[in-house]
XYZ file of C-alpha atoms in Angstrom:
368
model
C 0.065 -0.012 -0.066
C 1.516 3.310 -0.943
C 1.495 5.597 2.038
C 4.507 7.845 1.187
C 2.092 10.375 -0.431
C 1.002 11.555 3.063
C 4.691 12.598 3.852
C 3.856 16.390 3.496
C 1.475 16.068 6.337
C 3.786 14.330 8.815
C 5.160 17.798 10.168
C 1.671 18.938 10.827
C 0.962 15.689 12.900
C 4.293 16.187 14.774
C 3.518 19.895 15.575
C -0.158 19.560 16.402
C -0.409 16.046 18.078
C 2.897 14.772 19.313
C 4.469 17.878 20.484
C 1.526 18.885 22.858
C 1.336 15.541 24.201
C 5.045 15.313 25.011
C 4.716 18.880 26.943
C 1.810 17.914 28.966
C 3.648 18.649 32.203
C 5.245 15.261 33.055
C 7.919 15.144 30.317
C 11.551 15.394 31.203
C 12.053 19.159 30.719
C 15.570 20.759 31.674
C 15.653 21.200 35.558
C 16.750 24.754 35.252
C 13.727 25.685 33.009
C 11.430 23.868 35.400
C 13.086 25.300 38.347
C 12.842 28.929 37.071
C 9.271 28.417 36.264
C 8.519 27.199 39.943
C 10.446 30.138 41.664
C 9.661 32.800 39.031
C 6.998 33.070 36.442
C 5.945 32.114 32.942
C 4.454 33.854 30.036
C 3.386 31.855 26.899
C 3.344 28.132 26.332
C 5.023 25.167 24.915
C 3.668 25.223 21.509
C 5.438 26.014 18.260
C 3.659 29.306 17.455
C 3.811 30.763 21.047
C 6.641 32.938 22.525
C 7.704 31.410 25.937
C 9.470 33.143 28.525
C 10.348 31.536 31.897
C 11.824 33.268 35.062
C 11.641 36.916 35.170
C 8.275 38.542 35.446
C 8.002 41.028 32.681
C 5.631 43.830 31.648
C 3.787 44.045 28.494
C 6.390 46.571 27.243
C 9.321 44.435 28.183
C 7.738 41.379 26.545
C 7.378 43.237 23.265
C 11.143 44.166 23.415
C 12.103 40.599 24.148
C 9.932 39.100 21.427
C 10.577 41.651 18.915
C 13.872 41.771 16.880
C 16.964 39.604 16.334
C 18.853 41.050 19.392
C 17.943 41.955 22.811
C 19.700 44.964 24.534
C 19.577 45.256 28.334
C 20.781 48.239 30.278
C 22.506 48.487 33.662
C 23.594 51.327 35.796
C 27.362 52.026 36.203
C 26.930 54.677 38.775
C 24.262 55.908 41.201
C 22.681 59.176 40.610
C 23.759 61.907 43.146
C 22.376 65.411 43.738
C 19.355 64.366 45.792
C 18.194 66.426 48.625
C 15.538 66.842 51.153
C 13.180 69.826 50.546
C 12.609 71.886 53.544
C 9.579 74.350 54.083
C 9.857 77.450 51.798
C 13.094 75.930 50.520
C 13.970 77.462 47.274
C 17.521 76.362 46.782
C 17.900 74.067 43.689
C 19.432 70.712 43.768
C 22.773 70.288 42.277
C 21.661 69.647 38.821
C 25.109 69.085 37.318
C 25.453 66.028 39.633
C 22.544 64.191 37.950
C 24.543 63.784 34.955
C 26.444 61.104 36.921
C 23.617 58.743 35.724
C 25.649 56.638 33.512
C 23.663 53.630 31.925
C 25.493 50.984 30.069
C 24.253 48.178 27.856
C 24.846 44.501 26.871
C 23.317 42.435 24.224
C 21.972 38.961 23.767
C 21.137 37.377 20.345
C 19.212 34.180 19.421
C 20.605 30.885 18.952
C 19.011 28.128 16.989
C 19.529 24.411 17.345
C 18.246 21.791 14.846
C 17.795 18.206 15.688
C 17.472 15.789 12.814
C 14.409 13.437 12.725
C 14.748 10.357 10.418
C 12.232 7.617 9.399
C 13.548 4.691 7.369
C 11.731 4.632 4.030
C 11.355 0.799 4.328
C 9.216 1.504 7.448
C 6.929 3.771 5.292
C 6.801 1.367 2.215
C 5.802 -1.534 4.382
C 3.287 0.408 6.540
C -0.205 -1.110 5.832
C -2.038 2.103 6.988
C -1.564 5.701 7.589
C -1.852 4.951 11.284
C 1.493 3.019 11.078
C 3.119 5.898 9.355
C 2.029 8.301 12.012
C 3.083 5.892 14.809
C 6.720 5.789 13.242
C 6.562 9.560 13.015
C 5.698 9.904 16.669
C 8.640 7.623 17.759
C 11.232 9.444 15.559
C 9.894 12.764 16.865
C 10.005 11.819 20.429
C 13.547 10.525 20.116
C 14.445 13.929 18.595
C 12.841 15.970 21.394
C 14.657 13.730 24.042
C 17.939 14.401 22.390
C 17.336 18.099 22.168
C 16.231 18.625 25.643
C 19.022 16.505 26.840
C 21.383 18.926 25.199
C 19.748 21.960 26.418
C 19.988 20.567 30.095
C 23.757 20.864 29.577
C 23.945 23.964 27.506
C 21.919 26.115 29.955
C 24.854 25.750 32.271
C 28.025 25.289 30.131
C 26.926 26.850 26.785
C 29.089 29.741 25.426
C 29.048 31.193 22.004
C 32.345 30.958 20.133
C 31.837 34.704 19.203
C 29.722 37.529 20.469
C 30.514 39.598 17.346
C 27.527 38.217 15.191
C 23.811 37.968 15.497
C 23.915 34.272 14.757
C 25.286 32.725 17.855
C 26.144 29.074 18.008
C 25.044 28.262 21.491
C 23.321 29.596 24.573
C 25.124 31.903 26.987
C 24.973 29.425 29.855
C 24.951 30.386 33.624
C 28.750 29.263 33.948
C 29.518 32.130 31.692
C 26.984 34.635 32.768
C 27.972 34.114 36.532
C 31.418 35.161 36.630
C 33.445 38.319 37.653
C 36.120 38.806 35.194
C 35.333 37.583 31.921
C 34.028 39.374 28.565
C 30.437 38.694 28.073
C 27.662 40.097 25.679
C 29.654 43.169 25.063
C 30.856 43.930 28.643
C 34.338 43.557 29.752
C 33.980 42.500 33.438
C 37.802 42.502 34.009
C 37.487 46.246 33.847
C 36.931 48.069 37.309
C 34.556 50.304 35.458
C 32.215 47.335 34.659
C 32.525 45.911 38.274
C 28.554 46.319 38.851
C 27.932 43.838 36.150
C 29.970 41.146 37.890
C 28.208 38.011 39.629
C 29.137 36.863 42.938
C 31.670 34.172 41.870
C 34.044 32.074 43.921
C 36.520 29.287 42.855
C 37.707 28.806 46.666
C 37.077 25.466 48.145
C 34.328 25.444 50.535
C 32.362 22.686 52.544
C 28.681 22.586 51.526
C 26.163 23.258 54.234
C 23.021 25.041 54.797
C 25.029 27.500 56.760
C 27.229 28.056 53.660
C 23.897 29.114 51.776
C 23.353 31.612 54.623
C 26.898 33.112 54.382
C 26.593 33.829 50.649
C 23.360 35.663 51.394
C 24.301 37.448 54.507
C 28.239 37.700 54.734
C 29.931 37.003 51.479
C 32.695 34.518 50.629
C 36.133 34.796 48.937
C 35.580 36.119 45.464
C 37.664 34.891 42.297
C 38.536 38.328 41.485
C 39.749 39.030 44.726
C 38.354 40.328 48.148
C 34.876 39.166 49.110
C 31.686 38.648 47.205
C 28.748 41.012 47.976
C 26.236 39.276 50.201
C 23.295 38.506 47.965
C 20.769 40.267 50.257
C 22.953 43.448 50.153
C 22.408 43.353 46.337
C 18.630 43.100 46.721
C 18.574 39.566 45.617
C 15.787 37.174 46.373
C 18.178 34.175 46.326
C 15.121 31.933 46.059
C 16.483 29.215 43.744
C 19.670 27.168 44.478
C 20.763 24.379 42.093
C 23.502 21.875 42.621
C 24.714 18.244 41.607
C 22.858 15.220 42.843
C 25.532 14.422 45.305
C 25.692 17.863 46.861
C 21.784 18.000 47.109
C 21.825 14.607 48.986
C 24.355 15.979 51.486
C 22.115 19.157 52.108
C 19.041 16.686 52.317
C 20.614 14.804 55.042
C 21.680 17.864 56.888
C 18.109 19.417 56.762
C 16.531 16.155 57.808
C 18.864 15.527 60.617
C 18.733 19.076 62.087
C 15.063 19.590 61.163
C 15.970 22.763 59.055
C 13.589 23.430 56.464
C 11.714 20.385 54.690
C 12.006 18.039 51.890
C 9.284 18.438 49.338
C 8.556 15.044 47.750
C 7.636 16.320 44.136
C 4.973 13.589 43.988
C 2.263 15.680 42.558
C 1.561 16.909 38.947
C 2.589 20.575 38.125
C 0.468 23.435 39.244
C -1.270 25.670 36.808
C 1.194 27.416 34.319
C 4.108 25.262 35.244
C 6.471 23.976 32.512
C 7.619 20.465 33.218
C 7.676 18.478 36.556
C 9.528 19.668 39.443
C 10.641 16.663 41.308
C 11.978 16.368 45.146
C 13.518 19.530 46.388
C 14.295 21.246 49.840
C 12.507 24.376 50.949
C 15.012 25.944 53.339
C 13.761 29.303 54.695
C 12.082 30.225 51.436
C 15.026 28.948 49.358
C 14.309 26.216 46.955
C 17.256 23.671 46.525
C 16.982 21.577 43.443
C 19.323 18.744 42.281
C 20.299 18.525 38.615
C 22.412 15.664 37.272
C 23.586 18.114 34.466
C 25.478 20.189 36.975
C 29.155 19.433 37.521
C 30.386 18.050 40.721
C 31.284 21.021 43.116
C 29.155 23.498 41.226
C 26.536 25.473 43.237
C 24.082 28.076 41.893
C 22.236 30.561 44.113
C 19.973 32.488 41.849
C 17.309 35.175 41.878
C 14.685 33.721 39.516
C 13.360 37.313 38.733
C 16.610 38.372 37.217
C 16.718 35.459 34.623
C 14.762 34.911 31.271
C 14.889 31.742 29.512
C 13.092 32.349 26.146
C 11.925 30.394 23.138
C 10.690 32.218 20.101
C 7.409 31.897 18.442
C 7.454 29.892 15.293
C 10.550 27.933 16.247
C 9.462 26.933 19.767
C 10.133 23.323 19.340
C 8.918 23.128 15.712
C 9.126 20.271 13.232
C 10.035 21.152 9.794
C 8.547 19.560 6.807
C 9.715 15.939 5.861
C 11.466 15.162 2.753
C 12.798 11.999 1.000
C 16.465 12.467 0.763
C 16.979 10.076 -2.250
C 14.169 11.838 -4.014
C 15.518 15.263 -3.065
C 19.084 14.329 -4.249
C 19.025 11.246 -6.348
C 22.178 9.596 -7.501
C 24.190 11.208 -4.618
C 24.400 8.111 -2.270
C 21.984 9.552 0.194
C 20.520 7.182 2.913
C 17.170 5.734 2.004
C 15.389 7.915 4.711
C 12.676 10.362 5.115
C 13.951 13.250 7.149
C 12.887 16.412 8.918
C 14.244 18.497 11.768
C 13.211 19.702 15.129
C 14.204 23.390 15.307
C 14.171 25.456 18.568
C 15.355 29.084 18.805
C 16.021 30.598 22.278
C 18.234 32.389 24.462
C 19.178 32.643 28.216
C 19.455 36.251 29.604
C 20.680 37.073 33.145
C 19.568 40.793 33.402
C 21.130 41.335 36.640
C 24.200 39.202 37.280
C 25.119 40.803 40.493
C 22.158 39.283 42.281
C 23.269 35.784 41.537
C 26.023 33.474 42.984
C 28.199 30.758 41.416
C 30.725 28.699 43.087
C 32.864 26.015 41.300
C 34.422 24.239 44.349
C 31.688 23.639 46.901
C 31.182 20.180 48.146
């Protein structure tokens, strides 16, 4: 029975049937994305034609800025504005207007990156299928495999991703947290090794520390040894919520045992379905004084992240929000070239990770 003729409809089936089913709330979505959604906010949905913003709560105006154009330009304040004064009764003296020129905004930029994951179906499967349902079943299996591979890659890139160049609009990877949360690198147009850009530095340490719940408090209230020298600023001093902490499975287990033994905080089992608006499924975690501590197997041993979820945006672009391209027969498309006898398409996703205020976040590379 000839069923290859329905090939042009396979991408529609993948986009309209398979993808929504996979993102029903229990699929293995990257832990960072799920955690940002739980501790922060979400706008949009996991459907190919929808913009999706996770983490920072944005206004309608900011959403338009984020979703429009090829490059996002953010701003941060290098210096504080001086020249303010109290106004007394019948006070006619003017404020020092010249001092108000000390307001020096600076900018950074983040472009989209796009990842393509191949989807392949052996033509022998299509030729031997006895009904369109068999073809659709084969399409669903191949699409699921591609989504799984892409999400697995994103799970790592959200931490370790780094574009090979910031000088073009077509970046070849996400700017991961490991790159964002440093204090002396050049990132997104900002040279943080310069003292003039010190305000754009994250709270970053490479010093060896023993992990404990007390250490989380020290990062928030006291500061620790900074990689660039001196001491990191306490997160609370920077106005950080410090409401999301992520670390490796082994580190998480250490904190879990301490929280249980000392009856500090409580372990949330994560055995319920996601609440309304959630993306993915938040598994077991610790709630310690309002700090959500989450394990992620994609995090390297010794790495610890203390985040303010309202300073981070993980964004997927409408039109390429886990969208399947049309399927083509390679041998028909390029006859006589030795192509594999497969029908193939691609799962495409366009996104970016933005840390709007790095100084409100912490990253330690040697904490265990």
